[in-house]
PDB file of C-alpha atoms in Angstrom:
ATOM      1  CA  UNK V   1     119.205 120.370  81.074  1.00 74.00           C
ATOM      2  CA  UNK V   2     122.729 119.033  81.565  1.00 93.00           C
ATOM      3  CA  UNK V   3     124.001 115.542  82.382  1.00 95.00           C
ATOM      4  CA  UNK V   4     126.223 115.328  85.453  1.00 97.00           C
ATOM      5  CA  UNK V   5     129.818 114.240  84.789  1.00 97.00           C
ATOM      6  CA  UNK V   6     131.709 111.918  87.129  1.00 97.00           C
ATOM      7  CA  UNK V   7     133.250 114.985  88.788  1.00 97.00           C
ATOM      8  CA  UNK V   8     129.872 116.527  89.575  1.00 97.00           C
ATOM      9  CA  UNK V   9     128.322 113.187  90.555  1.00 97.00           C
ATOM     10  CA  UNK V  10     131.012 112.866  93.241  1.00 97.00           C
ATOM     11  CA  UNK V  11     130.461 116.474  94.366  1.00 97.00           C
ATOM     12  CA  UNK V  12     126.685 116.000  94.585  1.00 97.00           C
ATOM     13  CA  UNK V  13     127.135 112.735  96.507  1.00 97.00           C
ATOM     14  CA  UNK V  14     129.606 114.307  98.934  1.00 97.00           C
ATOM     15  CA  UNK V  15     127.253 117.247  99.513  1.00 97.00           C
ATOM     16  CA  UNK V  16     124.287 114.910 100.051  1.00 96.00           C
ATOM     17  CA  UNK V  17     122.365 116.497  97.189  1.00 96.00           C
ATOM     18  CA  UNK V  18     121.830 113.078  95.601  1.00 97.00           C
ATOM     19  CA  UNK V  19     121.831 109.820  97.522  1.00 97.00           C
ATOM     20  CA  UNK V  20     122.963 106.333  96.507  1.00 98.00           C
ATOM     21  CA  UNK V  21     122.960 103.960  99.467  1.00 97.00           C
ATOM     22  CA  UNK V  22     124.974 101.828  99.726  1.00 96.00           C
ATOM     23  CA  UNK V  23     127.664 102.883  97.261  1.00 97.00           C
ATOM     24  CA  UNK V  24     130.172 100.207  98.197  1.00 95.00           C
ATOM     25  CA  UNK V  25     132.574 100.499  95.249  1.00 95.00           C
ATOM     26  CA  UNK V  26     132.574 104.089  93.971  1.00 96.00           C
ATOM     27  CA  UNK V  27     135.814 103.572  92.039  1.00 96.00           C
ATOM     28  CA  UNK V  28     134.127 100.797  90.062  1.00 96.00           C
ATOM     29  CA  UNK V  29     130.538 102.018  89.990  1.00 97.00           C
ATOM     30  CA  UNK V  30     131.035 105.693  89.089  1.00 98.00           C
ATOM     31  CA  UNK V  31     131.419 105.924  85.312  1.00 97.00           C
ATOM     32  CA  UNK V  32     132.252 109.013  83.175  1.00 97.00           C
ATOM     33  CA  UNK V  33     128.620 110.234  83.221  1.00 96.00           C
ATOM     34  CA  UNK V  34     126.652 107.651  85.213  1.00 97.00           C
ATOM     35  CA  UNK V  35     126.735 105.286  88.181  1.00 98.00           C
ATOM     36  CA  UNK V  36     126.427 101.512  87.793  1.00 97.00           C
ATOM     37  CA  UNK V  37     123.718  99.990  89.991  1.00 97.00           C
ATOM     38  CA  UNK V  38     123.412  96.417  91.197  1.00 97.00           C
ATOM     39  CA  UNK V  39     120.471  94.056  91.267  1.00 95.00           C
ATOM     40  CA  UNK V  40     118.819  92.991  94.534  1.00 94.00           C
ATOM     41  CA  UNK V  41     117.802  89.508  95.662  1.00 93.00           C
ATOM     42  CA  UNK V  42     114.028  89.592  95.049  1.00 91.00           C
ATOM     43  CA  UNK V  43     112.403  88.967  91.685  1.00 92.00           C
ATOM     44  CA  UNK V  44     108.778  88.869  90.575  1.00 88.00           C
ATOM     45  CA  UNK V  45     107.378  87.000  87.614  1.00 84.00           C
ATOM     46  CA  UNK V  46     103.909  86.457  86.186  1.00 79.00           C
ATOM     47  CA  UNK V  47     102.078  83.280  87.096  1.00 72.00           C
ATOM     48  CA  UNK V  48     100.359  81.292  84.382  1.00 63.00           C
ATOM     49  CA  UNK V  49      96.730  82.219  84.968  1.00 64.00           C
ATOM     50  CA  UNK V  50      93.550  81.369  83.115  1.00 63.00           C
ATOM     51  CA  UNK V  51      92.363  84.892  82.427  1.00 68.00           C
ATOM     52  CA  UNK V  52      91.990  86.472  79.006  1.00 72.00           C
ATOM     53  CA  UNK V  53      93.979  89.576  79.907  1.00 74.00           C
ATOM     54  CA  UNK V  54      95.167  91.940  82.637  1.00 73.00           C
ATOM     55  CA  UNK V  55      92.475  94.604  82.872  1.00 73.00           C
ATOM     56  CA  UNK V  56      93.494  97.791  84.748  1.00 70.00           C
ATOM     57  CA  UNK V  57      89.795  98.477  85.429  1.00 69.00           C
ATOM     58  CA  UNK V  58      89.324  95.074  87.067  1.00 69.00           C
ATOM     59  CA  UNK V  59      89.388  95.581  90.836  1.00 61.00           C
ATOM     60  CA  UNK V  60      91.412  92.386  91.288  1.00 66.00           C
ATOM     61  CA  UNK V  61      94.850  92.971  92.761  1.00 65.00           C
ATOM     62  CA  UNK V  62      97.346  92.908  89.894  1.00 70.00           C
ATOM     63  CA  UNK V  63      99.952  91.726  92.392  1.00 67.00           C
ATOM     64  CA  UNK V  64      98.024  88.446  92.702  1.00 73.00           C
ATOM     65  CA  UNK V  65      99.030  87.654  89.113  1.00 74.00           C
ATOM     66  CA  UNK V  66     102.687  87.588  90.149  1.00 79.00           C
ATOM     67  CA  UNK V  67     104.872  85.539  92.459  1.00 84.00           C
ATOM     68  CA  UNK V  68     108.083  86.480  94.250  1.00 86.00           C
ATOM     69  CA  UNK V  69     111.410  84.655  94.190  1.00 82.00           C
ATOM     70  CA  UNK V  70     114.212  85.307  96.697  1.00 88.00           C
ATOM     71  CA  UNK V  71     117.675  84.405  95.452  1.00 89.00           C
ATOM     72  CA  UNK V  72     120.455  83.451  97.867  1.00 88.00           C
ATOM     73  CA  UNK V  73     123.912  84.972  97.496  1.00 85.00           C
ATOM     74  CA  UNK V  74     125.802  83.149  94.760  1.00 88.00           C
ATOM     75  CA  UNK V  75     122.677  81.496  93.344  1.00 92.00           C
ATOM     76  CA  UNK V  76     121.416  82.587  89.901  1.00 93.00           C
ATOM     77  CA  UNK V  77     118.037  83.849  88.803  1.00 93.00           C
ATOM     78  CA  UNK V  78     117.562  82.514  85.291  1.00 93.00           C
ATOM     79  CA  UNK V  79     115.636  84.690  82.875  1.00 92.00           C
ATOM     80  CA  UNK V  80     114.511  82.737  79.825  1.00 92.00           C
ATOM     81  CA  UNK V  81     113.952  83.997  76.279  1.00 94.00           C
ATOM     82  CA  UNK V  82     110.649  85.846  76.019  1.00 92.00           C
ATOM     83  CA  UNK V  83     110.344  86.049  79.810  1.00 91.00           C
ATOM     84  CA  UNK V  84     109.596  89.205  81.791  1.00 90.00           C
ATOM     85  CA  UNK V  85     110.433  89.768  85.464  1.00 92.00           C
ATOM     86  CA  UNK V  86     110.578  92.589  87.996  1.00 92.00           C
ATOM     87  CA  UNK V  87     113.458  93.209  90.378  1.00 93.00           C
ATOM     88  CA  UNK V  88     114.903  96.183  92.245  1.00 92.00           C
ATOM     89  CA  UNK V  89     118.236  97.860  92.470  1.00 94.00           C
ATOM     90  CA  UNK V  90     120.340  96.892  95.467  1.00 95.00           C
ATOM     91  CA  UNK V  91     120.852 100.604  96.081  1.00 97.00           C
ATOM     92  CA  UNK V  92     118.311 103.119  97.363  1.00 96.00           C
ATOM     93  CA  UNK V  93     118.230 106.353  95.355  1.00 96.00           C
ATOM     94  CA  UNK V  94     117.296 109.817  96.610  1.00 96.00           C
ATOM     95  CA  UNK V  95     116.818 112.780  94.278  1.00 96.00           C
ATOM     96  CA  UNK V  96     116.347 116.484  95.077  1.00 95.00           C
ATOM     97  CA  UNK V  97     113.654 118.654  93.507  1.00 95.00           C
ATOM     98  CA  UNK V  98     115.874 119.902  90.672  1.00 95.00           C
ATOM     99  CA  UNK V  99     117.408 116.686  89.321  1.00 96.00           C
ATOM    100  CA  UNK V 100     115.835 113.931  87.225  1.00 96.00           C
ATOM    101  CA  UNK V 101     117.447 110.581  86.491  1.00 96.00           C
ATOM    102  CA  UNK V 102     117.281 107.880  83.853  1.00 93.00           C
ATOM    103  CA  UNK V 103     118.050 104.206  84.239  1.00 93.00           C
ATOM    104  CA  UNK V 104     119.732 102.570  81.279  1.00 91.00           C
ATOM    105  CA  UNK V 105     120.810  98.998  80.833  1.00 89.00           C
ATOM    106  CA  UNK V 106     124.529  98.283  80.770  1.00 91.00           C
ATOM    107  CA  UNK V 107     125.883  97.539  77.309  1.00 91.00           C
ATOM    108  CA  UNK V 108     127.326  94.273  78.622  1.00 92.00           C
ATOM    109  CA  UNK V 109     123.807  93.104  79.555  1.00 94.00           C
ATOM    110  CA  UNK V 110     122.273  94.303  76.293  1.00 92.00           C
ATOM    111  CA  UNK V 111     124.787  92.238  74.350  1.00 93.00           C
ATOM    112  CA  UNK V 112     123.424  89.168  76.133  1.00 93.00           C
ATOM    113  CA  UNK V 113     119.904  90.105  74.981  1.00 94.00           C
ATOM    114  CA  UNK V 114     118.766  91.270  78.427  1.00 95.00           C
ATOM    115  CA  UNK V 115     117.076  94.658  78.863  1.00 93.00           C
ATOM    116  CA  UNK V 116     116.703  96.254  82.290  1.00 90.00           C
ATOM    117  CA  UNK V 117     113.720  98.521  81.699  1.00 82.00           C
ATOM    118  CA  UNK V 118     110.844  98.521  79.272  1.00 71.00           C
ATOM    119  CA  UNK V 119     109.272 101.931  79.887  1.00 68.00           C
ATOM    120  CA  UNK V 120     110.108 102.824  83.489  1.00 59.00           C
ATOM    121  CA  UNK V 121     113.550 104.294  82.918  1.00 77.00           C
ATOM    122  CA  UNK V 122     112.631 107.813  84.010  1.00 85.00           C
ATOM    123  CA  UNK V 123     112.909 108.864  87.671  1.00 91.00           C
ATOM    124  CA  UNK V 124     111.129 112.019  88.806  1.00 91.00           C
ATOM    125  CA  UNK V 125     112.721 114.761  90.926  1.00 94.00           C
ATOM    126  CA  UNK V 126     112.004 114.163  94.606  1.00 94.00           C
ATOM    127  CA  UNK V 127     111.904 110.356  94.267  1.00 93.00           C
ATOM    128  CA  UNK V 128     113.244 108.272  97.150  1.00 93.00           C
ATOM    129  CA  UNK V 129     113.438 104.481  97.096  1.00 93.00           C
ATOM    130  CA  UNK V 130     114.820 101.521  95.236  1.00 94.00           C
ATOM    131  CA  UNK V 131     114.283 101.470  91.492  1.00 93.00           C
ATOM    132  CA  UNK V 132     112.106  98.731  90.065  1.00 91.00           C
ATOM    133  CA  UNK V 133     113.755  97.055  87.093  1.00 93.00           C
ATOM    134  CA  UNK V 134     111.619  95.673  84.263  1.00 92.00           C
ATOM    135  CA  UNK V 135     113.768  92.852  82.937  1.00 93.00           C
ATOM    136  CA  UNK V 136     113.206  91.135  79.595  1.00 93.00           C
ATOM    137  CA  UNK V 137     115.225  88.540  77.751  1.00 94.00           C
ATOM    138  CA  UNK V 138     114.897  89.309  74.052  1.00 94.00           C
ATOM    139  CA  UNK V 139     117.711  86.955  73.105  1.00 93.00           C
ATOM    140  CA  UNK V 140     117.647  83.265  72.257  1.00 93.00           C
ATOM    141  CA  UNK V 141     119.466  81.866  75.311  1.00 95.00           C
ATOM    142  CA  UNK V 142     118.604  81.842  79.038  1.00 95.00           C
ATOM    143  CA  UNK V 143     120.772  84.245  81.059  1.00 95.00           C
ATOM    144  CA  UNK V 144     121.799  83.971  84.730  1.00 95.00           C
ATOM    145  CA  UNK V 145     121.550  87.061  86.955  1.00 95.00           C
ATOM    146  CA  UNK V 146     123.211  87.239  90.373  1.00 95.00           C
ATOM    147  CA  UNK V 147     122.438  89.371  93.432  1.00 94.00           C
ATOM    148  CA  UNK V 148     124.889  92.257  93.631  1.00 94.00           C
ATOM    149  CA  UNK V 149     125.714  92.105  89.921  1.00 95.00           C
ATOM    150  CA  UNK V 150     126.019  95.462  88.136  1.00 96.00           C
ATOM    151  CA  UNK V 151     123.206  95.363  85.589  1.00 96.00           C
ATOM    152  CA  UNK V 152     122.196  98.973  84.886  1.00 95.00           C
ATOM    153  CA  UNK V 153     123.369 102.561  85.176  1.00 95.00           C
ATOM    154  CA  UNK V 154     121.750 105.744  86.412  1.00 96.00           C
ATOM    155  CA  UNK V 155     122.253 109.069  84.646  1.00 96.00           C
ATOM    156  CA  UNK V 156     121.518 112.369  86.426  1.00 97.00           C
ATOM    157  CA  UNK V 157     120.284 115.517  84.688  1.00 96.00           C
ATOM    158  CA  UNK V 158     119.882 118.980  86.177  1.00 96.00           C
ATOM    159  CA  UNK V 159     116.613 120.834  85.557  1.00 93.00           C
ATOM    160  CA  UNK V 160     116.150 124.470  84.574  1.00 93.00           C
ATOM    161  CA  UNK V 161     114.549 125.078  87.987  1.00 94.00           C
ATOM    162  CA  UNK V 162     113.313 123.026  90.955  1.00 91.00           C
ATOM    163  CA  UNK V 163     109.996 121.277  90.389  1.00 90.00           C
ATOM    164  CA  UNK V 164     107.025 123.039  91.991  1.00 89.00           C
ATOM    165  CA  UNK V 165     105.368 119.690  92.751  1.00 79.00           C
ATOM    166  CA  UNK V 166     108.085 117.014  92.860  1.00 81.00           C
ATOM    167  CA  UNK V 167     107.430 113.313  93.252  1.00 73.00           C
ATOM    168  CA  UNK V 168     106.005 112.735  96.720  1.00 70.00           C
ATOM    169  CA  UNK V 169     104.162 116.076  96.789  1.00 71.00           C
ATOM    170  CA  UNK V 170     100.691 115.706  98.417  1.00 68.00           C
ATOM    171  CA  UNK V 171      99.027 116.698  95.147  1.00 64.00           C
ATOM    172  CA  UNK V 172     101.023 114.175  93.142  1.00 68.00           C
ATOM    173  CA  UNK V 173      99.984 110.599  92.401  1.00 69.00           C
ATOM    174  CA  UNK V 174     103.248 109.187  93.804  1.00 65.00           C
ATOM    175  CA  UNK V 175     102.363 105.486  93.944  1.00 62.00           C
ATOM    176  CA  UNK V 176     105.917 104.150  94.163  1.00 67.00           C
ATOM    177  CA  UNK V 177     107.507 106.555  96.640  1.00 69.00           C
ATOM    178  CA  UNK V 178     109.730 104.789  99.167  1.00 65.00           C
ATOM    179  CA  UNK V 179     109.516 101.388  97.487  1.00 73.00           C
ATOM    180  CA  UNK V 180     111.905  98.781  98.864  1.00 69.00           C
ATOM    181  CA  UNK V 181     111.012  95.713  96.798  1.00 67.00           C
ATOM    182  CA  UNK V 182     109.806  94.957  93.271  1.00 72.00           C
ATOM    183  CA  UNK V 183     106.395  96.575  93.001  1.00 67.00           C
ATOM    184  CA  UNK V 184     103.724  95.310  90.638  1.00 63.00           C
ATOM    185  CA  UNK V 185     101.842  97.851  88.568  1.00 61.00           C
ATOM    186  CA  UNK V 186      99.593 100.144  90.601  1.00 56.00           C
ATOM    187  CA  UNK V 187      97.867 101.464  87.516  1.00 58.00           C
ATOM    188  CA  UNK V 188      94.440 100.802  89.034  1.00 58.00           C
ATOM    189  CA  UNK V 189      95.156 103.675  91.440  1.00 59.00           C
ATOM    190  CA  UNK V 190      95.491 106.187  88.579  1.00 63.00           C
ATOM    191  CA  UNK V 191      92.968 108.935  89.286  1.00 60.00           C
ATOM    192  CA  UNK V 192      91.520 108.822  85.771  1.00 62.00           C
ATOM    193  CA  UNK V 193      90.958 105.050  86.009  1.00 54.00           C
ATOM    194  CA  UNK V 194      89.384 105.379  89.468  1.00 55.00           C
ATOM    195  CA  UNK V 195      86.807 107.748  87.934  1.00 59.00           C
ATOM    196  CA  UNK V 196      86.115 105.302  85.087  1.00 57.00           C
ATOM    197  CA  UNK V 197      85.666 102.424  87.549  1.00 56.00           C
ATOM    198  CA  UNK V 198      83.236 104.528  89.597  1.00 59.00           C
ATOM    199  CA  UNK V 199      81.235 105.383  86.479  1.00 60.00           C
ATOM    200  CA  UNK V 200      81.205 101.716  85.463  1.00 60.00           C
ATOM    201  CA  UNK V 201      79.597 100.788  88.792  1.00 62.00           C
ATOM    202  CA  UNK V 202      76.785 103.322  88.410  1.00 60.00           C
TER     203      UNK V 202
END
């Protein structure tokens, strides 16, 4: 596998092989081996609920544990120390069957104690949609985030061959294909958990 340089990122964008829409400031956003992405205007955070835990085998809708916040242009979303929130990139990403991508936090955000993904930094070939950001403040001070702010970067890697069953393939469990807003975990739709839930009911 090889990471695309700025030269090849531009070539792939021009050829339509990868998609970043909108890419309003390519001269600013395209870095030596990545593209800076901006944060959207919708955030999701966990409500304070009186349940002992989040159980993936509980048929309750995990989304009901969360609430959405829409932030107006120029207004901040404040993420407090120890807090976790979901958001999406402002841009929609489209990948072909032979390229994977990784989302990394920008160094400037990390130095404020804010991480942009916990585990969901990997983007499968064939994915199309906005990228959900898993934001945590591991610092000691609240940090303001603004819609349209560059908060993360996407790195593209070529594969040895196109995937036989890319993300979105009918045989794939592509739960987040085409997402446009912060999506709560859909782990209860994992095929192995569905079988366990069915056995539990018997």
